[in-house]
mmCIF file of C-alpha atoms and ligand atoms in Angstrom:
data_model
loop_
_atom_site.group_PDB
_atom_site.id
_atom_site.type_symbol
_atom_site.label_atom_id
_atom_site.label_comp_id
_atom_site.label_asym_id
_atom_site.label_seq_id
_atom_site.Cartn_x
_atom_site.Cartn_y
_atom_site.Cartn_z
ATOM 1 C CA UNK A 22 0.000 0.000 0.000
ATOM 2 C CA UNK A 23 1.301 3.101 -1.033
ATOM 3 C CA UNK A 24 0.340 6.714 0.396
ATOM 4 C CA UNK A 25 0.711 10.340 -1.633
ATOM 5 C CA UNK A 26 0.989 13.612 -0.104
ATOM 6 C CA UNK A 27 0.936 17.551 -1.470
ATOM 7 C CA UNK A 28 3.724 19.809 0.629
ATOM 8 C CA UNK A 29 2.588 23.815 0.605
ATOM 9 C CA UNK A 30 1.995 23.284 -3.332
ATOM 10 C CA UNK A 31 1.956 26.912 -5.108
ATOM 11 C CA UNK A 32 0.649 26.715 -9.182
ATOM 12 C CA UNK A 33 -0.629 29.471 -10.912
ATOM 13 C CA UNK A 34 -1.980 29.824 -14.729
ATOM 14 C CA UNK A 35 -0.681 32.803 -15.725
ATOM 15 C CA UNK A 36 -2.187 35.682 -13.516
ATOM 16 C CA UNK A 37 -4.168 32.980 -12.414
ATOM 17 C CA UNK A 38 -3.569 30.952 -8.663
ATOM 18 C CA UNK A 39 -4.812 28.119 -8.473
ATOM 19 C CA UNK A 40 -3.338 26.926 -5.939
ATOM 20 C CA UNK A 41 -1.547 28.983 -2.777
ATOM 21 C CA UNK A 42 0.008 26.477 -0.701
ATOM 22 C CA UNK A 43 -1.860 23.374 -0.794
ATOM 23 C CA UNK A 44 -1.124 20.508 1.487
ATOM 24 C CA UNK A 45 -2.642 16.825 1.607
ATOM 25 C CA UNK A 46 -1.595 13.403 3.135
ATOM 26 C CA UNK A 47 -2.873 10.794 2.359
ATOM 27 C CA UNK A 48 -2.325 7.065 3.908
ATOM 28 C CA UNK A 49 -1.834 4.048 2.577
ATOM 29 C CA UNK A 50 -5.023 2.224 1.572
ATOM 30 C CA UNK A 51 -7.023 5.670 2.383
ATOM 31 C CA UNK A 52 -10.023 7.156 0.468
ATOM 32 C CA UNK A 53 -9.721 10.808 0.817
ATOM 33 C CA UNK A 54 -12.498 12.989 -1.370
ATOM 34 C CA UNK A 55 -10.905 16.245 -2.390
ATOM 35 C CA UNK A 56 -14.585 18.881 -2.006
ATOM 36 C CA UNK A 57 -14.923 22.336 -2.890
ATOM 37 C CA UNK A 58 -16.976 24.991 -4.532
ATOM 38 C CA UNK A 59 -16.133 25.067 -8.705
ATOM 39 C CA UNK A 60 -12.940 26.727 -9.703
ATOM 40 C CA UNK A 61 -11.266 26.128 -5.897
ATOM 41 C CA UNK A 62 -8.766 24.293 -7.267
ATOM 42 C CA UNK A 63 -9.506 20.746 -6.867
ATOM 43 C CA UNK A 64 -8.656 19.465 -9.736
ATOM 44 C CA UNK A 65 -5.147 21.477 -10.325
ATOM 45 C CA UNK A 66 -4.534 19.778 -6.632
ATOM 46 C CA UNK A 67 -5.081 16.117 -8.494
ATOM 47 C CA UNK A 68 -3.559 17.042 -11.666
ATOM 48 C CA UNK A 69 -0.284 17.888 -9.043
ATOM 49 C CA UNK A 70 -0.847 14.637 -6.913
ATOM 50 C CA UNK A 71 -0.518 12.557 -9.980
ATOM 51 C CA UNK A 72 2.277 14.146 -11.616
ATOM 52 C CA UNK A 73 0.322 15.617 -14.865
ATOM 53 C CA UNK A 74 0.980 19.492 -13.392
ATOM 54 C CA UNK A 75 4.112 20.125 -11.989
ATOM 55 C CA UNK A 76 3.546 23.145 -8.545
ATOM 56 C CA UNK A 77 5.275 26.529 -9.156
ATOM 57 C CA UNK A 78 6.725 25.932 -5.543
ATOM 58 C CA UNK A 79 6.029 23.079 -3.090
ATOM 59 C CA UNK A 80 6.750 19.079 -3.114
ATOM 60 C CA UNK A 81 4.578 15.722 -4.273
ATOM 61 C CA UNK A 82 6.023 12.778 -2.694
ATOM 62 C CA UNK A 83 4.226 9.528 -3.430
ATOM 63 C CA UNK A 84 5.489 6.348 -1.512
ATOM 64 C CA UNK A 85 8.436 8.312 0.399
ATOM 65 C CA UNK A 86 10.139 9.588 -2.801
ATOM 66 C CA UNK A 87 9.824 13.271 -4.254
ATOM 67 C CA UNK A 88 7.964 13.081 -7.419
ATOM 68 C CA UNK A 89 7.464 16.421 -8.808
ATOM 69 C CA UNK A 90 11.149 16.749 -9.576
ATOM 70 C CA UNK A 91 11.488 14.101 -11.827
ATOM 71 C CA UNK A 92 11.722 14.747 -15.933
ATOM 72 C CA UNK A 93 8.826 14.833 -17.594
ATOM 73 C CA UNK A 94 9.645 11.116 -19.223
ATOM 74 C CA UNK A 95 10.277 9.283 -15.773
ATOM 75 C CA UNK A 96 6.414 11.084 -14.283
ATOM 76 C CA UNK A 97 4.784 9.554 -17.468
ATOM 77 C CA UNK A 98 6.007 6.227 -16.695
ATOM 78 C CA UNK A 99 5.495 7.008 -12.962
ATOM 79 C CA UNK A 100 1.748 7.466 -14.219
ATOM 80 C CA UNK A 101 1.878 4.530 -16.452
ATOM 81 C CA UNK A 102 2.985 2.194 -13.930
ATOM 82 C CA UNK A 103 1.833 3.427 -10.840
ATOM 83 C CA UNK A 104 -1.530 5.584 -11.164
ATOM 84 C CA UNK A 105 -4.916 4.496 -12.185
ATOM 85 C CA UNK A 106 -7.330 7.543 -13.285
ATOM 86 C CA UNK A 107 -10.730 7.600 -13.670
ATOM 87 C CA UNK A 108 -12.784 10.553 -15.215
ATOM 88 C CA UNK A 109 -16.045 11.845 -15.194
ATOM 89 C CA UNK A 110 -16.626 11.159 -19.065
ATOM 90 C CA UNK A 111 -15.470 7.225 -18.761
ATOM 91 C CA UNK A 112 -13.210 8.501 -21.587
ATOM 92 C CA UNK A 113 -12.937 5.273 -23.242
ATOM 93 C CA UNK A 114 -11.150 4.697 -26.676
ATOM 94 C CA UNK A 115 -14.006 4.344 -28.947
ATOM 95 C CA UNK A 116 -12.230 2.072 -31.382
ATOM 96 C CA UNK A 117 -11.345 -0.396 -28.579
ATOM 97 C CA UNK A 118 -13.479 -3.401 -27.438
ATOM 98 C CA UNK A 119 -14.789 -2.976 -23.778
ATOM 99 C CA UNK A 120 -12.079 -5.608 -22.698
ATOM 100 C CA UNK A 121 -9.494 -3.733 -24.718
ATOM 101 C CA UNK A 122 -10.133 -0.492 -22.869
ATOM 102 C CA UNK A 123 -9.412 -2.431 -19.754
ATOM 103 C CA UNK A 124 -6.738 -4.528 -21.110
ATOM 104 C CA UNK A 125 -5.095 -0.598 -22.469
ATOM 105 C CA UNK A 126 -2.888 0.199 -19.126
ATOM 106 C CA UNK A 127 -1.222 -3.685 -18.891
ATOM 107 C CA UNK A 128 -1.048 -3.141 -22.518
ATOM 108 C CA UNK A 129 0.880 0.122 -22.185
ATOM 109 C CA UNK A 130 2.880 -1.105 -19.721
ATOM 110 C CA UNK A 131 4.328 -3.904 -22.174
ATOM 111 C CA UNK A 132 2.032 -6.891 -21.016
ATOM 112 C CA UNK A 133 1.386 -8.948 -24.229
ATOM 113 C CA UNK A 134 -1.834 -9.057 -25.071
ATOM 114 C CA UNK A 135 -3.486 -12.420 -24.319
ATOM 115 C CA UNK A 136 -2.217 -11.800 -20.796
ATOM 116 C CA UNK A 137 -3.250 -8.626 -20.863
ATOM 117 C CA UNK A 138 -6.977 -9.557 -22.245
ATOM 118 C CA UNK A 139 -6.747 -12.784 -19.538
ATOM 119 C CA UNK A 140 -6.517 -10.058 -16.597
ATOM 120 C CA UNK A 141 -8.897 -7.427 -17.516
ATOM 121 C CA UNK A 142 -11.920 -10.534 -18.220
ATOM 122 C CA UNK A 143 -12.574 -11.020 -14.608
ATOM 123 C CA UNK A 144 -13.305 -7.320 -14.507
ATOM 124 C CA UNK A 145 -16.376 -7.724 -15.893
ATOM 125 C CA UNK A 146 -18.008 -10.364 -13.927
ATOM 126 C CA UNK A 147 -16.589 -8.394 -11.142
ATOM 127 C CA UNK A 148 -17.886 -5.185 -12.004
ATOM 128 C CA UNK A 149 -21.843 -6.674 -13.157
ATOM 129 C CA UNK A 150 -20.535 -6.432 -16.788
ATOM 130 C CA UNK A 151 -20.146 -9.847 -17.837
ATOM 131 C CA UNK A 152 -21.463 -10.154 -21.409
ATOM 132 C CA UNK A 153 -20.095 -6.718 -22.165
ATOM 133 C CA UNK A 154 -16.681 -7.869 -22.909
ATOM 134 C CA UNK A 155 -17.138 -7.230 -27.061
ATOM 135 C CA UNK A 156 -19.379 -4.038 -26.997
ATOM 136 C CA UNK A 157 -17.662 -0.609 -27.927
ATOM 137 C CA UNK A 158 -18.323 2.091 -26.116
ATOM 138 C CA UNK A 159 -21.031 3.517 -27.947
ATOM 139 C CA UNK A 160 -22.849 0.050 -27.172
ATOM 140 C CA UNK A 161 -22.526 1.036 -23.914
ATOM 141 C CA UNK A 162 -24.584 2.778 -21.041
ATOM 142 C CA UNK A 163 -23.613 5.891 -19.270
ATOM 143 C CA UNK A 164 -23.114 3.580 -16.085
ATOM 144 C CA UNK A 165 -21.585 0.583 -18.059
ATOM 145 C CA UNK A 166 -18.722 2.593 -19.794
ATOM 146 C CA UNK A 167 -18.125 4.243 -16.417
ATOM 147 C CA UNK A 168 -17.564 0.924 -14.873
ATOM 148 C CA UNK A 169 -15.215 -0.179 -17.533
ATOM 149 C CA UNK A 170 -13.773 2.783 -17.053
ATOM 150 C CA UNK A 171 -13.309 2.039 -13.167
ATOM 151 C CA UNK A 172 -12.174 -1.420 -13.976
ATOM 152 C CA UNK A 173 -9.379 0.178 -16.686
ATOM 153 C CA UNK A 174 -8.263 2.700 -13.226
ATOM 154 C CA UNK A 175 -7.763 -0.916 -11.241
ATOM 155 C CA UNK A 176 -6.604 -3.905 -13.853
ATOM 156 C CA UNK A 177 -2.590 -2.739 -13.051
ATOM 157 C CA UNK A 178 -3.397 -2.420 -9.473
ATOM 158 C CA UNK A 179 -1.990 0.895 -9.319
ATOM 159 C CA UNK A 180 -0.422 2.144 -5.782
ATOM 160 C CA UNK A 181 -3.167 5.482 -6.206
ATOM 161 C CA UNK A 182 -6.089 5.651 -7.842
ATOM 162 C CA UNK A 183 -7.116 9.431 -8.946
ATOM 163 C CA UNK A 184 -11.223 10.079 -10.001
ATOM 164 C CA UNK A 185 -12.419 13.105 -10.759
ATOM 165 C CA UNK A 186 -15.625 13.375 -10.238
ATOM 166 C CA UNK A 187 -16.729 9.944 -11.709
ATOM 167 C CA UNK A 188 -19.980 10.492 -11.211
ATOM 168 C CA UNK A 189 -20.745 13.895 -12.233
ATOM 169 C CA UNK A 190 -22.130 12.826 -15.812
ATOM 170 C CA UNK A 191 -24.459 9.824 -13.749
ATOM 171 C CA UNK A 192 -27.843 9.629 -12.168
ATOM 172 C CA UNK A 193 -27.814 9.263 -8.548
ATOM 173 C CA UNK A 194 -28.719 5.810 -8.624
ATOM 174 C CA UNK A 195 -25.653 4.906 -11.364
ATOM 175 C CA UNK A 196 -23.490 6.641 -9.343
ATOM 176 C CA UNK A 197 -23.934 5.189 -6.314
ATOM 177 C CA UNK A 198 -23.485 1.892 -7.724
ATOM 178 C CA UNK A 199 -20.422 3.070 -9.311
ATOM 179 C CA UNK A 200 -19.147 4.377 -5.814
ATOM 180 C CA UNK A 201 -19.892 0.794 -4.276
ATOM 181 C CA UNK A 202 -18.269 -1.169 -6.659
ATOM 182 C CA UNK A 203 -14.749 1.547 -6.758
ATOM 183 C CA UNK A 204 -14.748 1.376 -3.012
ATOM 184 C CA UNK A 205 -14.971 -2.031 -2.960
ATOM 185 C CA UNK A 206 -12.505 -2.767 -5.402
ATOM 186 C CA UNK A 207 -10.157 -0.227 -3.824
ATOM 187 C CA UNK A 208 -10.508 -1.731 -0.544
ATOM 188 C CA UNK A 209 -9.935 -5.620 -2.007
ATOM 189 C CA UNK A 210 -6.704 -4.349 -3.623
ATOM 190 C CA UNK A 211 -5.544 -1.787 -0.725
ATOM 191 C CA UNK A 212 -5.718 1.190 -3.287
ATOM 192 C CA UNK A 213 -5.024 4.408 -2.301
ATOM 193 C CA UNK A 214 -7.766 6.841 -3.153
ATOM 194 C CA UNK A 215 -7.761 10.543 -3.915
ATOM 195 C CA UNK A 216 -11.386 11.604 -5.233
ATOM 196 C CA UNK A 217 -12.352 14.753 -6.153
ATOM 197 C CA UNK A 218 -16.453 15.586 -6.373
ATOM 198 C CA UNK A 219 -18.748 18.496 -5.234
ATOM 199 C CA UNK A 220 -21.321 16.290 -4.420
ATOM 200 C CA UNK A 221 -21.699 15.270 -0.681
ATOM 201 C CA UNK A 222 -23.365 12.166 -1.360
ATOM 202 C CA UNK A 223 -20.286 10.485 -3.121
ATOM 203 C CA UNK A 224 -17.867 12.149 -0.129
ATOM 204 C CA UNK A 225 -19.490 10.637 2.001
ATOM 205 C CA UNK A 226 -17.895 6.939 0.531
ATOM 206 C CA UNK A 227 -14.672 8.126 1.544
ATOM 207 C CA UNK A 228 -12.835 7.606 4.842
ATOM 208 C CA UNK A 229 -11.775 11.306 5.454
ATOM 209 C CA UNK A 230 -12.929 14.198 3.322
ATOM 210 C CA UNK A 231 -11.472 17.840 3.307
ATOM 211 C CA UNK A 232 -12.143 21.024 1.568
ATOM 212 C CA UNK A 233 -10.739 23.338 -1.004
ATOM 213 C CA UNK A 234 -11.138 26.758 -0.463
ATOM 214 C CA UNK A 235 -8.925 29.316 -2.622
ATOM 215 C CA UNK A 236 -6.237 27.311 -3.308
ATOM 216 C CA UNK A 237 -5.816 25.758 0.239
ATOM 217 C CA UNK A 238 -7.169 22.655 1.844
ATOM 218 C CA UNK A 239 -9.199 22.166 5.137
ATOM 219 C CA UNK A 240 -9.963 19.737 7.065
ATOM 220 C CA UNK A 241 -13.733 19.270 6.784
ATOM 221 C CA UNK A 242 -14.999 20.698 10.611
ATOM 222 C CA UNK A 243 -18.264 18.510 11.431
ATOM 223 C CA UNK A 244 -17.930 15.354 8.972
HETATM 224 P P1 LIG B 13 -11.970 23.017 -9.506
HETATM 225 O O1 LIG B 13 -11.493 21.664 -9.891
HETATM 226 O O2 LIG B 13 -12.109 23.194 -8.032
HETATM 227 O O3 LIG B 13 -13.214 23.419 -10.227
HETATM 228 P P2 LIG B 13 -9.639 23.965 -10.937
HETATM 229 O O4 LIG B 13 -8.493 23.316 -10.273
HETATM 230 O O5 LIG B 13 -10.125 23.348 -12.212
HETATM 231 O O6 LIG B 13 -10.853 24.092 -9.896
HETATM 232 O O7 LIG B 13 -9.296 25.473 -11.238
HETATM 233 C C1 LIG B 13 -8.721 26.366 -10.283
HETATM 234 C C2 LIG B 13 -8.480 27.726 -10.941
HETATM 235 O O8 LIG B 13 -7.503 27.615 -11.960
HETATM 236 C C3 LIG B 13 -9.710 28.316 -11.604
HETATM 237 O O9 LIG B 13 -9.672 29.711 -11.459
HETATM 238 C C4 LIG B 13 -9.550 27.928 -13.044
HETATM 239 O O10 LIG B 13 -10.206 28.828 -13.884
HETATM 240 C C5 LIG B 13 -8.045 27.982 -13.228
HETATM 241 N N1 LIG B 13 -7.560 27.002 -14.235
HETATM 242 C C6 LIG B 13 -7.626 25.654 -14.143
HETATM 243 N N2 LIG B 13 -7.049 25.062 -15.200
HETATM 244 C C7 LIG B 13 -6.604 26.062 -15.999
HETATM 245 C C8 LIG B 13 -5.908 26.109 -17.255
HETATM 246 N N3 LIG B 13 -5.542 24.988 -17.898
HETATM 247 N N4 LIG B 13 -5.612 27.319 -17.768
HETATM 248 C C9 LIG B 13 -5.963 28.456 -17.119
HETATM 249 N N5 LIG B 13 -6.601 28.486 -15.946
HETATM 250 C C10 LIG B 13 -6.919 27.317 -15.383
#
């Protein structure tokens, strides 16, 4: 189990903070939803955790080493090998076969591809998709892709798991099943979680929530 953590992390966009000293820690095998009102910086705080964004000023360490200084090359394999993402559009290759989508991250990371299609199968029956296996994603619902989705985030059984609000474009009822199935698979695998959402309701999964306010993060008072 791996933990991540965000060290007084400055970024601006031009004239633009968006961040002004952010810290987070998160545990090993924690859930922690990232809340906030729109434009607080939430997800400029993931994009940092996971080594897309690199912080003006301030540290990422993930697993005890210093991430943010590494080249641009060694943070994309850091991603690749290490992170599972899920978004709030599924995102799914459109060309690719619902197994294929899963299979993409093993396949990425240089697994061949029968062993990479033999590891992202039991993902279906796992995730209530069995008999989805062949459809594209436009054969797909709303809550189906967003489970393959959540299944692609898992099959390399990545040391952090980033979603960004991966249920923002589902009904409550989808989403909630979503929610039970990533927690659950988090928690089988000892995932570390870092969710961002502005929705209560799916917070409320998580072990520990805090808040974005201008850049900085509180601890949510009252949770
Ligand atoms: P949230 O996820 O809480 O809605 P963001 O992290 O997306 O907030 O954005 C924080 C601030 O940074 C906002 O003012 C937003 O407009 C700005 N911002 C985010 N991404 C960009 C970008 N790529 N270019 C310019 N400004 C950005």
């Amino acid at each position: 189990m791996k933990a991540i953590e965000a060290r007084d992390v400055v970024l601006s966009f031009g004239e633009t903070p968006a961040l002004r000293g952010a810290s987070l820690s998160v545990s090993p095998g924690e859930m922690v939803a990232i809340m906030g009102p729109s434009g607080s910086g939430k997800s400029t705080l993931l994009h940092c955790l996971a080594g897309i964004l690199v912080p003006d000023s301030g540290e990422i360490h993930f697993d005890g080493r210093r991430i943010d200084t590494l080249t641009e090359y060694d943070r994309s394999l850091l991603r690749r090998d290490q992170f599972g993402f899920v978004f709030q559009f599924g995102q799914l290759v459109p060309e690719l076969t619902a197994e294929e989508n899963v299979a993409l991250p093993l396949l990425l990371g240089g697994t061949r591809r029968a062993a990479a299609l033999k590891q992202a199968r039991p993902w279906f029956e796992r995730l209530g998709l069995a008999g989805m296996e062949q459809r594209r994603s436009g054969e797909l619902s709303g809550g189906q892709a967003q489970r393959v989705a959540l299944a692609r985030g898992l099959v390399a059984r990545p040391g952090v798991l980033f979603a960004d609000e991966p249920t923002g474009a589902l009904d409550t009822l989808t989403g909630e099943q979503v929610m039970d199935l990533l927690v659950e698979s988090a928690r089988e695998q000892g995932t570390t979680v870092v969710l961002v959402t502005h929705e209560a309701r799916v917070a409320a999964y998580a072990d520990r929530q805090v808040i974005v306010r201008d850049g900085r993060v509180n601890a949510l008072v009252n949770a």
